[in-house]
Amino acid sequence: MTPFLFVILMFASVPIALVLALTALWYIHESGNTVLYDSFGQQMFAGVENYGLLAIPLFILTGELMNEGGMTKRLVQAARVFVGGFRGGLAYINLLANMFMAAIIGSAASQIAVMSRAMVPAMTKEGYDPGFAAASTAAGGLLAPVIPPSMLFVIYGVLAQLPIGDLFIAGIIPGLILALAFLVVISAIGLVRQFPKGEWMTLPDALRALRNALPAFLIPLAIVGGILFGIATPTESAAIASLIAFAIGWLVYREITPRDLGAMFMRTATNSSLVIFMIAAANVFGWVVIYEELPQTLAAFISTVTSDPFTFLLIVNLCLLFVGMLIDGIAALILVTPILLPIAMNSYDIDPFQFGVVISLNLVLGLLTPPVGVGLYIASAMSGVRPFTIFAALWPFLLAVFLVLILLSYFPILSTALI
């Protein structure tokens, strides 16, 4: 009965955190072992009793401070210096700016919202097809789950009990490969459609743009550099980054003041609490999953299908692609990690860092794929382009992601080389 309740609640659009918690409660009720009720609250608290989770609200706050503090538009101008003169220069600027933002925000949905507001009107004004402008911007948001810092890596690291800093480092090469794949897609489309020719900035303008963006570059340097050189943990790096973002927005760019912090703290607390509650509920659900030995049962079944790690990862990719279409990426990650990770490690000897990179990139695809496709609707709301029009222009980028996923699944060294 418990699996049926889980499916019914899911398709009834009940929030995933409540689905997980209610399913666990119903399992205890069905088991007749009422002593387990005493452990329910303890298991929920144990799920969030982790220092690494503090990085989530801090990264969200950093993104809020960047958006309000004027750093986004200055990073876009800095990107214009490097690629603005090529044919289709604004499309390359979009991609490069998305890389800068991915190294700061860490959330695909937030990045799509910010960049759609900044880039789609500008690209449309210069003669780009609105569907392509919105699609390339939305696709750029897919860099957020792999280029550090990544909110999905923080959550996966907590669930898998892996060092979050090492996970961030594992995402560097895959993130660069994905960005290169998007670069190829934009170039190929540009050859067919003959994008508008860009203009190089004059030397004084270029120097001014780089000078203005220089303070904003301190944020990704503080995050990634602090972790790479062992100066700070990911959580400490997130705290330092949020402090730097506030100081730059207030004292350098003068676009925020201490009075604005209250509203930003409220938005950060609201968004963070949703994620933290999901993790707490997932810990209870994972407790039930382990109690019922579901990973062992599923592993025995899958091992009858294949004994090859690459084939197993392909099966997982296909299954997670379907899951991601129906469930939010964070919720799906919380749901599947306790089930699939033990199988990947124990039955197929797959490196947990490789597995984390693969499933994080896979699940975030659900942001841009119907029927849920939250990222599509965010890009549509911010740009005024219809979701179907965006999706029709998005397929080359999605194909590139699929190819990158196959590469990451076949070559573990791409995820583990820097660790």
Coordinates of C-alpha atoms in Angstrom, one line a residue:
M1 CA 0.0 0.0 0.0
T2 CA 2.9 2.4 0.8
P3 CA 4.2 2.5 -2.8
F4 CA 0.6 3.3 -4.1
L5 CA 0.3 6.1 -1.6
F6 CA 3.6 7.5 -2.8
V7 CA 2.5 7.5 -6.5
I8 CA -1.0 8.9 -5.7
L9 CA 0.5 11.8 -3.7
M10 CA 3.1 12.5 -6.4
F11 CA 0.5 12.7 -9.2
A12 CA -1.8 14.8 -6.9
S13 CA 0.8 17.5 -7.0
V14 CA 1.4 17.3 -3.3
P15 CA 4.8 19.1 -2.4
I16 CA 7.6 16.5 -2.6
A17 CA 8.7 17.1 1.0
L18 CA 5.2 16.2 2.3
V19 CA 5.1 13.2 -0.1
L20 CA 8.3 11.8 1.5
A21 CA 7.2 12.5 5.1
L22 CA 3.7 11.2 4.7
T23 CA 4.9 8.1 2.9
A24 CA 7.3 7.4 5.8
L25 CA 4.5 7.9 8.3
W26 CA 2.2 5.6 6.5
Y27 CA 4.9 2.9 6.3
I28 CA 5.3 3.1 10.1
H29 CA 1.5 2.8 10.5
E30 CA 1.4 -0.2 8.2
S31 CA 4.3 -1.9 9.8
G32 CA 2.5 -1.9 13.2
N33 CA 5.9 -1.0 14.8
T34 CA 4.7 2.1 16.6
V35 CA 8.1 2.4 18.4
L36 CA 9.3 3.8 15.0
Y37 CA 7.2 6.9 15.6
D38 CA 9.6 7.9 18.3
S39 CA 12.4 7.9 15.8
F40 CA 10.6 9.9 13.1
G41 CA 11.4 13.4 14.6
Q42 CA 15.0 12.3 15.3
Q43 CA 15.5 11.2 11.7
M44 CA 14.2 14.4 10.4
F45 CA 16.5 16.5 12.6
A46 CA 19.4 14.2 11.7
G47 CA 18.8 15.0 8.0
V48 CA 19.6 18.7 8.5
E49 CA 22.2 18.4 11.3
N50 CA 25.0 19.0 8.9
Y51 CA 27.3 21.9 8.7
G52 CA 27.6 21.7 4.9
L53 CA 23.9 22.6 4.5
L54 CA 24.7 26.1 5.7
A55 CA 26.2 26.8 2.3
I56 CA 22.8 26.7 0.7
P57 CA 21.3 29.9 2.2
L58 CA 24.7 31.6 1.9
F59 CA 24.9 30.9 -1.9
I60 CA 21.3 31.9 -2.3
L61 CA 22.1 35.2 -0.5
T62 CA 25.1 35.7 -2.7
G63 CA 23.0 35.5 -5.8
E64 CA 20.4 37.9 -4.3
L65 CA 23.2 40.4 -3.5
M66 CA 24.6 40.1 -7.0
N67 CA 21.3 40.6 -8.7
E68 CA 20.4 43.7 -6.7
G69 CA 24.0 45.0 -6.5
G70 CA 24.6 45.6 -10.2
M71 CA 27.2 42.9 -10.7
T72 CA 25.3 41.0 -13.4
K73 CA 25.2 43.8 -15.9
R74 CA 28.9 44.5 -15.4
L75 CA 29.8 40.9 -15.9
V76 CA 27.9 41.0 -19.2
Q77 CA 29.8 44.0 -20.3
A78 CA 33.1 42.3 -19.4
A79 CA 32.0 39.3 -21.6
R80 CA 31.4 41.7 -24.4
V81 CA 35.1 42.7 -24.3
F82 CA 36.3 39.1 -25.2
V83 CA 33.7 37.9 -27.7
G84 CA 31.6 40.9 -28.7
G85 CA 33.2 41.4 -32.1
F86 CA 32.5 38.0 -33.6
R87 CA 29.6 37.4 -35.9
G88 CA 26.8 36.5 -33.4
G89 CA 28.9 38.2 -30.7
L90 CA 25.9 38.8 -28.5
A91 CA 25.1 35.0 -28.4
Y92 CA 28.7 34.3 -27.3
I93 CA 28.5 37.1 -24.7
N94 CA 25.4 35.4 -23.4
L95 CA 27.3 32.1 -23.0
L96 CA 30.3 33.7 -21.4
A97 CA 28.2 35.7 -19.0
N98 CA 26.3 32.6 -18.1
M99 CA 29.7 30.9 -17.2
F100 CA 30.6 33.9 -15.0
M101 CA 27.2 33.7 -13.3
A102 CA 27.3 29.9 -12.9
A103 CA 30.5 30.4 -10.9
I104 CA 28.6 32.6 -8.5
I105 CA 24.9 31.8 -8.2
G106 CA 24.9 28.0 -8.2
S107 CA 21.2 27.7 -9.0
A108 CA 20.0 27.0 -12.6
A109 CA 16.5 28.5 -12.0
S110 CA 17.9 31.7 -10.5
Q111 CA 20.5 32.0 -13.3
I112 CA 17.8 31.6 -16.0
A113 CA 15.7 34.3 -14.4
V114 CA 18.6 36.8 -14.1
M115 CA 20.1 36.2 -17.5
S116 CA 16.7 36.1 -19.4
R117 CA 16.0 39.6 -18.0
A118 CA 19.4 40.9 -19.0
M119 CA 20.1 39.2 -22.3
V120 CA 16.9 38.3 -24.3
P121 CA 15.7 41.9 -24.9
A122 CA 19.2 43.0 -25.9
M123 CA 19.6 40.0 -28.4
T124 CA 16.1 40.6 -29.8
K125 CA 16.8 44.3 -30.3
E126 CA 20.0 43.4 -32.3
G127 CA 18.0 41.1 -34.7
Y128 CA 18.2 37.7 -33.1
D129 CA 15.2 35.4 -33.3
P130 CA 13.4 35.8 -29.9
G131 CA 13.0 32.0 -29.5
F132 CA 16.8 31.4 -30.0
A133 CA 17.6 34.3 -27.7
A134 CA 15.5 32.8 -24.9
A135 CA 16.6 29.2 -25.6
S136 CA 20.3 30.0 -25.6
T137 CA 19.9 31.9 -22.3
A138 CA 17.9 29.1 -20.7
A139 CA 20.5 26.5 -21.9
G140 CA 23.2 28.6 -20.3
G141 CA 21.4 28.0 -17.0
L142 CA 22.4 24.4 -17.3
L143 CA 26.0 25.4 -16.5
A144 CA 25.0 26.2 -12.9
P145 CA 24.7 22.5 -11.7
V146 CA 28.3 21.6 -12.8
I147 CA 30.4 24.8 -12.7
P148 CA 31.2 25.4 -9.0
P149 CA 29.6 26.4 -6.7
S150 CA 26.5 24.2 -7.3
M151 CA 23.6 23.9 -5.0
L152 CA 22.9 20.4 -6.3
F153 CA 26.5 19.4 -5.4
V154 CA 26.0 20.7 -1.8
I155 CA 22.9 18.6 -1.4
Y156 CA 24.4 15.5 -3.1
G157 CA 27.5 15.9 -0.9
V158 CA 25.4 15.9 2.3
L159 CA 23.4 12.9 1.1
A160 CA 26.4 10.9 -0.1
Q161 CA 28.6 12.1 2.8
L162 CA 31.3 13.3 0.4
P163 CA 33.5 16.4 0.7
I164 CA 31.6 19.3 -0.9
G165 CA 34.8 21.0 -1.9
D166 CA 36.0 17.9 -3.8
L167 CA 32.6 17.8 -5.6
F168 CA 33.0 21.4 -6.7
I169 CA 36.4 20.6 -8.1
A170 CA 34.9 17.5 -9.9
G171 CA 32.5 19.8 -11.7
I172 CA 35.2 22.1 -13.3
I173 CA 36.2 19.9 -16.3
P174 CA 32.6 18.8 -17.0
G175 CA 31.4 22.4 -16.8
L176 CA 34.1 23.6 -19.3
I177 CA 33.2 20.7 -21.7
L178 CA 29.5 21.6 -21.5
A179 CA 30.3 25.3 -22.2
L180 CA 32.5 24.2 -25.2
A181 CA 29.6 22.1 -26.5
F182 CA 27.2 25.1 -26.3
L183 CA 29.9 27.2 -28.1
V184 CA 29.9 24.7 -30.9
V185 CA 26.1 24.7 -31.1
I186 CA 25.9 28.5 -31.2
S187 CA 28.6 28.5 -33.9
A188 CA 26.8 25.9 -36.0
I189 CA 23.5 27.8 -35.8
G190 CA 25.2 31.0 -36.5
L191 CA 26.6 29.6 -39.8
V192 CA 23.1 28.6 -40.9
R193 CA 21.2 31.7 -39.8
Q194 CA 24.0 34.3 -40.4
F195 CA 23.8 36.0 -37.1
P196 CA 24.3 39.8 -36.9
K197 CA 27.9 40.8 -37.0
G198 CA 29.2 42.2 -33.6
E199 CA 31.4 45.1 -33.0
W200 CA 34.6 45.1 -30.9
M201 CA 34.7 47.7 -28.1
T202 CA 37.2 50.5 -28.4
L203 CA 40.3 50.1 -26.2
P204 CA 39.1 52.8 -23.6
D205 CA 35.6 51.2 -23.5
A206 CA 37.1 47.7 -23.1
L207 CA 39.4 48.8 -20.3
R208 CA 36.5 50.6 -18.6
A209 CA 34.3 47.5 -18.8
L210 CA 37.0 45.3 -17.3
R211 CA 37.8 47.8 -14.6
N212 CA 34.1 48.0 -13.6
A213 CA 33.7 44.2 -13.6
L214 CA 36.9 43.6 -11.7
P215 CA 35.3 43.8 -8.2
A216 CA 32.6 41.3 -9.3
F217 CA 35.2 38.8 -10.3
L218 CA 36.4 38.7 -6.7
I219 CA 33.3 36.6 -5.9
P220 CA 34.0 33.5 -8.0
L221 CA 37.7 33.8 -7.1
A222 CA 36.8 33.8 -3.4
I223 CA 34.5 30.8 -3.8
V224 CA 36.6 28.6 -6.1
G225 CA 40.0 29.9 -5.0
G226 CA 39.3 29.4 -1.3
I227 CA 38.3 25.8 -1.9
L228 CA 41.0 24.9 -4.3
F229 CA 43.8 26.3 -2.1
G230 CA 42.4 24.9 1.1
I231 CA 41.9 28.3 2.6
A232 CA 38.2 27.9 3.4
T233 CA 35.5 25.2 3.4
P234 CA 32.7 25.6 0.9
T235 CA 30.5 27.0 3.6
E236 CA 33.1 29.5 4.7
S237 CA 33.7 30.4 1.0
A238 CA 29.9 31.0 0.6
A239 CA 29.9 33.3 3.7
I240 CA 33.0 35.2 2.4
A241 CA 31.4 35.5 -1.1
S242 CA 28.1 37.0 0.4
L243 CA 30.1 39.5 2.4
I244 CA 32.1 40.5 -0.6
A245 CA 29.0 40.8 -2.8
F246 CA 27.3 43.1 -0.2
A247 CA 30.5 45.2 0.2
I248 CA 30.8 45.6 -3.6
G249 CA 27.1 46.4 -4.2
W250 CA 27.1 48.9 -1.3
L251 CA 30.5 50.6 -1.3
V252 CA 31.7 50.2 -4.9
Y253 CA 28.7 50.1 -7.2
R254 CA 26.4 51.9 -4.7
E255 CA 23.2 50.1 -5.9
I256 CA 22.2 48.5 -2.6
T257 CA 22.2 49.8 1.0
P258 CA 21.9 48.1 4.4
R259 CA 18.2 48.9 4.3
D260 CA 17.8 46.5 1.4
L261 CA 19.1 43.6 3.4
G262 CA 15.9 42.8 5.2
A263 CA 13.9 42.0 2.0
M264 CA 16.9 39.9 0.7
F265 CA 17.2 38.0 3.9
M266 CA 13.5 37.2 3.8
R267 CA 13.7 35.9 0.2
T268 CA 16.8 33.9 1.1
A269 CA 15.1 32.4 4.2
T270 CA 12.0 31.4 2.3
N271 CA 13.9 29.7 -0.6
S272 CA 16.3 28.0 1.8
S273 CA 13.7 26.7 4.1
L274 CA 11.9 24.9 1.2
V275 CA 15.2 23.1 0.3
I276 CA 16.1 22.3 3.9
F277 CA 12.7 20.9 4.7
M278 CA 12.9 18.6 1.6
I279 CA 16.3 17.3 2.9
A280 CA 14.8 16.6 6.3
A281 CA 11.8 14.7 4.9
A282 CA 14.1 12.8 2.5
N283 CA 16.2 11.6 5.4
V284 CA 13.1 10.0 6.9
F285 CA 12.2 8.5 3.5
G286 CA 15.8 7.2 3.1
W287 CA 15.6 5.6 6.5
V288 CA 12.5 3.7 5.3
V289 CA 14.2 2.8 2.0
I290 CA 17.2 1.3 3.8
Y291 CA 15.0 -0.4 6.4
E292 CA 13.2 -2.2 3.5
E293 CA 16.5 -3.0 1.7
L294 CA 15.2 -1.4 -1.5
P295 CA 18.7 -0.6 -2.9
Q296 CA 19.7 -4.3 -2.5
T297 CA 16.5 -5.5 -4.2
L298 CA 16.9 -3.0 -7.1
A299 CA 20.5 -3.9 -7.5
A300 CA 19.7 -7.6 -7.8
F301 CA 17.2 -6.7 -10.5
I302 CA 19.5 -4.4 -12.5
S303 CA 22.4 -6.8 -12.3
T304 CA 20.3 -9.3 -14.2
V305 CA 20.0 -6.7 -17.0
T306 CA 23.7 -5.6 -17.2
S307 CA 27.0 -5.9 -15.4
D308 CA 28.6 -3.1 -17.4
P309 CA 29.0 0.2 -15.4
F310 CA 28.6 2.3 -18.6
T311 CA 25.3 0.5 -19.6
F312 CA 24.1 0.9 -16.0
L313 CA 24.8 4.7 -16.2
L314 CA 22.9 4.9 -19.5
I315 CA 19.9 3.2 -18.0
V316 CA 20.1 5.6 -15.0
N317 CA 20.3 8.5 -17.4
L318 CA 17.2 7.5 -19.3
C319 CA 15.3 6.9 -16.1
L320 CA 16.4 10.1 -14.5
L321 CA 15.6 12.1 -17.6
F322 CA 12.0 10.9 -17.2
V323 CA 12.0 11.6 -13.4
G324 CA 13.4 15.1 -14.0
M325 CA 10.5 15.8 -16.4
L326 CA 8.0 15.3 -13.6
I327 CA 9.9 16.4 -10.4
D328 CA 12.0 19.4 -9.6
G329 CA 15.7 18.7 -9.9
I330 CA 16.5 19.2 -6.2
A331 CA 13.6 17.0 -5.1
A332 CA 14.5 14.3 -7.6
L333 CA 18.2 14.3 -6.4
I334 CA 17.0 14.0 -2.8
L335 CA 14.7 11.1 -3.8
V336 CA 17.0 9.0 -6.0
T337 CA 20.4 9.4 -4.3
P338 CA 19.8 7.1 -1.3
I339 CA 18.5 4.5 -3.7
L340 CA 20.9 4.6 -6.7
L341 CA 24.2 5.6 -5.1
P342 CA 24.7 2.4 -3.1
I343 CA 24.0 0.4 -6.3
A344 CA 26.4 2.4 -8.4
M345 CA 29.2 2.1 -5.8
N346 CA 28.7 -1.4 -4.5
S347 CA 27.5 -3.3 -7.6
Y348 CA 29.2 -1.4 -10.4
D349 CA 32.2 0.2 -8.6
I350 CA 31.3 3.7 -10.0
D351 CA 33.1 6.6 -8.5
P352 CA 30.6 8.6 -6.3
F353 CA 32.0 11.9 -7.7
Q354 CA 31.4 10.8 -11.3
F355 CA 27.9 9.6 -10.3
G356 CA 27.1 12.9 -8.6
V357 CA 28.2 15.0 -11.7
V358 CA 26.2 12.8 -14.0
I359 CA 22.9 12.7 -12.1
S360 CA 23.1 16.4 -11.2
L361 CA 23.4 17.5 -14.8
N362 CA 20.8 15.0 -15.9
L363 CA 18.2 16.0 -13.4
V364 CA 18.5 19.7 -14.0
L365 CA 17.5 19.0 -17.7
G366 CA 14.0 18.7 -16.2
L367 CA 14.0 22.5 -15.8
L368 CA 13.8 22.8 -19.6
T369 CA 11.7 19.8 -20.6
P370 CA 7.9 19.5 -20.5
P371 CA 5.5 18.8 -18.9
V372 CA 6.9 20.6 -15.8
G373 CA 9.8 22.6 -17.3
V374 CA 10.0 25.3 -14.7
G375 CA 13.0 26.9 -16.4
L376 CA 11.0 27.2 -19.6
Y377 CA 8.3 29.1 -17.8
I378 CA 10.8 31.3 -16.0
A379 CA 12.5 32.2 -19.3
S380 CA 9.1 32.8 -20.9
A381 CA 7.9 35.0 -18.1
M382 CA 11.2 37.1 -18.1
S383 CA 11.4 37.4 -21.9
G384 CA 7.8 37.4 -23.1
V385 CA 8.5 34.5 -25.5
R386 CA 6.1 31.6 -25.5
P387 CA 7.4 28.4 -23.8
F388 CA 6.7 26.2 -26.9
T389 CA 8.7 28.7 -29.0
I390 CA 11.6 28.5 -26.6
F391 CA 11.5 24.7 -26.5
A392 CA 11.4 24.5 -30.3
A393 CA 14.7 26.4 -30.4
L394 CA 16.2 24.5 -27.5
W395 CA 16.7 21.1 -29.0
P396 CA 20.3 21.6 -30.3
F397 CA 21.4 22.6 -26.8
L398 CA 19.6 19.6 -25.3
L399 CA 21.3 17.3 -27.8
A400 CA 24.6 18.7 -26.8
V401 CA 23.8 18.0 -23.1
F402 CA 22.9 14.4 -23.9
L403 CA 26.3 13.9 -25.8
V404 CA 28.2 15.4 -22.8
L405 CA 26.3 13.1 -20.4
I406 CA 27.4 10.1 -22.5
L407 CA 31.0 11.3 -22.4
L408 CA 30.8 11.8 -18.6
S409 CA 29.3 8.4 -18.2
Y410 CA 31.9 6.6 -20.3
F411 CA 35.0 8.5 -19.1
P412 CA 35.1 8.8 -15.3
I413 CA 38.5 10.6 -15.5
L414 CA 36.6 13.7 -16.7
S415 CA 35.0 14.0 -13.3
T416 CA 37.9 12.8 -11.1
A417 CA 41.0 14.1 -12.8
L418 CA 41.3 17.2 -10.6
I419 CA 40.4 15.6 -7.3

